[in-house]
Amino acid sequence: MVSPVKPGRACLHCGEPMVVITHATLEKMRSELNPVFRSLNSRARVKIQRRYHLCRHCDAHALGIDLGVAFPFYDLDGAIRDIHGNTLVAASEARFDPEPLRRKRRRGTVIVETHQGILLTRTGDERFLLPGGQAEQGEPRIVSALRELRSDMDLDVSNVSYLFEHESERHRHKVFYVRAGALPRPRLVTAEFAYYHQALRPELGHSAHAIITRFLGQRDQWMARAG
């Protein structure tokens, strides 16, 4: 519930009494809160709600502290500070997340290695990605990866090895390895293939770039483990 704080403590911006935001009302009031507060991850939001007071009547929706009102902002080092320079949330806890309650999607991602390089795919004008696909609810990611491989291309997939997990901004990837004897052929007219190797590096999406970089950096170890 929202309960008033000690008498006499008021918002210096509008003069209205300050109130304490408790866990029970956090989600109900979330859409009315300061955008910086709303963008925080859950740990940082809980920390602020326990230590600071909010004026829900003030148009600025200021986060108040005992001796005044603090209008929070992201500083250059990633921390959140008030107008006086006081640190409200440390940079390590202030990760920007505009949808903190949204779960990341699960994706099965495949590194298909051919004699021309690592296979990349794209449709339209997007950046090239690694093959694979989003897993349905309850579906293992290796199943979603192979399902998308078979629907997108003509490729003999008989030996698949698990490599590692990778977390990107939107997805939690499980990365698998396939060694292709022959070059795959696209099943979809709209699909475009390319190959990544030392001499040719097409423009990649962020996740594909990070996954390929990690794979190539430890390729010998992955191959030894896969047998």
XYZ file of C-alpha atoms in Angstrom:
227
model
C 0.000 0.000 0.000
C 1.003 3.663 -0.264
C 1.335 5.244 3.154
C 2.305 8.806 4.158
C 5.695 9.393 5.728
C 6.469 11.507 8.792
C 4.460 14.759 9.034
C 6.241 17.795 7.682
C 8.231 15.962 5.005
C 7.109 17.443 1.721
C 8.196 17.570 -1.875
C 10.285 20.708 -2.391
C 9.089 20.875 -5.992
C 5.343 21.006 -5.407
C 4.910 21.071 -1.611
C 2.750 17.950 -1.488
C 3.357 15.334 1.243
C 5.864 12.659 0.348
C 4.727 9.036 0.173
C 6.564 5.741 0.340
C 6.291 3.341 -2.574
C 5.977 -0.228 -1.346
C 6.300 -3.468 -3.276
C 2.533 -3.991 -3.447
C 1.970 -0.768 -5.380
C 5.141 -0.700 -7.458
C 3.642 -2.340 -10.558
C 0.397 -0.394 -10.280
C 2.227 2.922 -10.278
C 5.036 1.924 -12.625
C 3.551 3.720 -15.629
C 3.386 6.976 -13.647
C 6.936 6.926 -12.321
C 9.985 8.836 -13.426
C 11.263 7.305 -16.730
C 14.696 6.658 -15.240
C 13.144 4.778 -12.333
C 10.897 2.832 -14.694
C 13.846 1.802 -16.864
C 15.863 0.186 -14.078
C 16.328 -3.512 -13.594
C 14.339 -5.000 -10.712
C 17.223 -5.081 -8.228
C 17.943 -1.381 -8.630
C 14.252 -0.484 -8.452
C 13.805 -2.377 -5.202
C 16.850 -0.605 -3.792
C 15.412 2.805 -4.645
C 11.928 1.993 -3.379
C 13.345 0.996 0.004
C 15.575 4.031 0.467
C 13.824 6.956 -1.203
C 10.441 8.595 -1.247
C 8.333 9.489 -4.244
C 6.045 12.465 -4.702
C 3.184 11.056 -6.747
C 1.498 14.489 -7.019
C 4.440 16.249 -8.589
C 4.429 16.572 -12.381
C 8.161 15.855 -12.407
C 7.565 12.641 -10.430
C 10.727 13.381 -8.498
C 12.458 10.838 -6.345
C 12.881 12.529 -2.958
C 15.496 12.032 -0.265
C 15.359 13.126 3.377
C 16.805 16.613 2.831
C 15.274 17.457 -0.494
C 14.251 16.287 -3.911
C 16.567 14.472 -6.281
C 15.921 14.404 -10.008
C 17.815 11.250 -11.021
C 19.862 10.984 -14.185
C 22.316 8.550 -15.757
C 25.865 9.823 -15.268
C 28.717 9.173 -17.703
C 30.004 6.223 -15.670
C 26.599 4.501 -15.784
C 25.590 5.309 -12.205
C 22.377 7.135 -11.317
C 22.886 10.353 -9.349
C 20.753 13.216 -8.066
C 21.225 16.886 -8.922
C 23.683 17.232 -6.025
C 25.933 14.443 -7.318
C 24.890 11.908 -4.692
C 24.934 8.337 -6.000
C 21.470 6.799 -5.847
C 22.290 3.523 -7.610
C 25.778 2.247 -8.407
C 26.687 1.634 -12.036
C 26.883 -2.120 -11.422
C 23.193 -2.145 -10.436
C 21.890 0.488 -12.850
C 21.816 -1.522 -16.062
C 19.377 0.172 -18.450
C 16.485 -2.145 -19.210
C 13.334 -0.474 -20.597
C 11.339 -3.674 -20.196
C 12.719 -5.280 -17.037
C 9.918 -7.819 -16.799
C 10.344 -9.115 -20.336
C 12.076 -12.476 -20.491
C 14.732 -13.037 -23.098
C 13.793 -15.396 -25.906
C 15.438 -18.799 -26.147
C 17.211 -19.458 -29.445
C 18.993 -22.447 -30.891
C 21.923 -21.165 -32.962
C 24.130 -23.235 -35.262
C 27.657 -22.733 -36.522
C 27.688 -24.571 -39.856
C 31.309 -24.824 -40.989
C 32.001 -25.497 -44.672
C 35.129 -25.438 -46.817
C 34.202 -21.851 -47.768
C 33.780 -20.663 -44.191
C 31.041 -20.332 -41.572
C 27.556 -20.222 -43.069
C 25.541 -17.015 -42.619
C 21.960 -16.305 -43.631
C 19.709 -13.304 -44.050
C 16.445 -12.251 -45.638
C 15.987 -8.822 -47.163
C 18.420 -6.079 -46.217
C 19.107 -7.278 -42.686
C 22.576 -8.039 -41.386
C 23.794 -11.601 -41.728
C 22.986 -13.970 -38.865
C 23.946 -17.474 -37.872
C 21.336 -20.100 -38.786
C 18.876 -21.204 -36.141
C 15.590 -20.174 -34.650
C 13.592 -19.250 -31.601
C 12.419 -22.151 -29.454
C 8.758 -22.646 -28.701
C 7.642 -22.981 -25.098
C 9.033 -26.230 -23.692
C 10.965 -26.990 -26.880
C 14.681 -27.867 -26.509
C 16.843 -25.392 -28.357
C 18.630 -28.086 -30.336
C 15.226 -29.051 -31.753
C 14.420 -25.476 -32.784
C 17.888 -25.086 -34.304
C 17.590 -28.222 -36.444
C 13.997 -27.436 -37.378
C 15.002 -24.044 -38.759
C 18.058 -25.482 -40.500
C 15.971 -28.031 -42.360
C 13.286 -25.519 -43.292
C 15.752 -22.894 -44.563
C 18.235 -25.046 -46.480
C 19.008 -28.374 -48.059
C 21.659 -29.664 -45.657
C 22.532 -33.129 -44.415
C 22.608 -32.775 -40.620
C 23.792 -36.052 -39.138
C 26.294 -34.979 -36.481
C 25.603 -32.048 -34.156
C 27.810 -31.002 -31.230
C 26.948 -28.612 -28.405
C 29.429 -25.742 -27.996
C 28.371 -23.132 -25.434
C 25.703 -20.695 -24.287
C 25.656 -17.025 -25.202
C 23.379 -14.288 -23.863
C 22.658 -11.310 -26.082
C 20.451 -8.283 -25.571
C 17.305 -10.131 -26.668
C 18.133 -13.844 -26.713
C 19.634 -16.662 -24.687
C 21.453 -18.760 -27.277
C 22.520 -22.372 -27.119
C 25.169 -22.709 -29.787
C 25.704 -25.956 -31.702
C 28.273 -27.022 -34.300
C 27.710 -28.788 -37.615
C 30.437 -29.715 -40.078
C 28.982 -29.656 -43.599
C 30.583 -31.762 -46.309
C 28.824 -30.002 -49.175
C 27.612 -26.436 -49.487
C 23.958 -26.107 -48.423
C 21.369 -24.801 -50.859
C 18.609 -22.411 -49.752
C 15.050 -23.732 -49.784
C 13.535 -20.232 -49.686
C 13.798 -17.880 -52.647
C 14.073 -14.914 -50.266
C 17.003 -16.387 -48.326
C 20.557 -15.247 -49.000
C 23.670 -17.136 -47.935
C 27.176 -15.870 -47.271
C 30.316 -17.290 -45.687
C 32.548 -15.872 -42.993
C 36.289 -16.459 -43.148
C 39.499 -14.513 -42.691
C 39.470 -12.958 -46.166
C 35.734 -12.221 -46.338
C 33.768 -10.838 -43.408
C 30.195 -9.815 -44.278
C 28.354 -7.325 -42.092
C 27.138 -9.286 -39.078
C 24.504 -8.799 -36.421
C 25.888 -8.182 -32.935
C 25.078 -11.664 -31.624
C 26.538 -13.427 -34.662
C 29.742 -11.411 -34.390
C 30.139 -12.203 -30.673
C 29.420 -15.918 -31.120
C 31.769 -16.334 -34.099
C 34.543 -14.432 -32.321
C 34.241 -16.675 -29.279
C 34.138 -19.813 -31.398
C 37.193 -18.931 -33.469
C 39.133 -17.919 -30.373
C 38.751 -21.408 -28.910
C 38.119 -23.469 -32.020
C 40.822 -26.068 -31.327
C 39.436 -26.751 -27.850
C 35.859 -27.053 -29.164
C 36.929 -29.445 -31.917
C 38.947 -31.621 -29.530
C 36.008 -31.883 -27.180
C 33.581 -32.653 -29.999
C 35.885 -35.396 -31.260
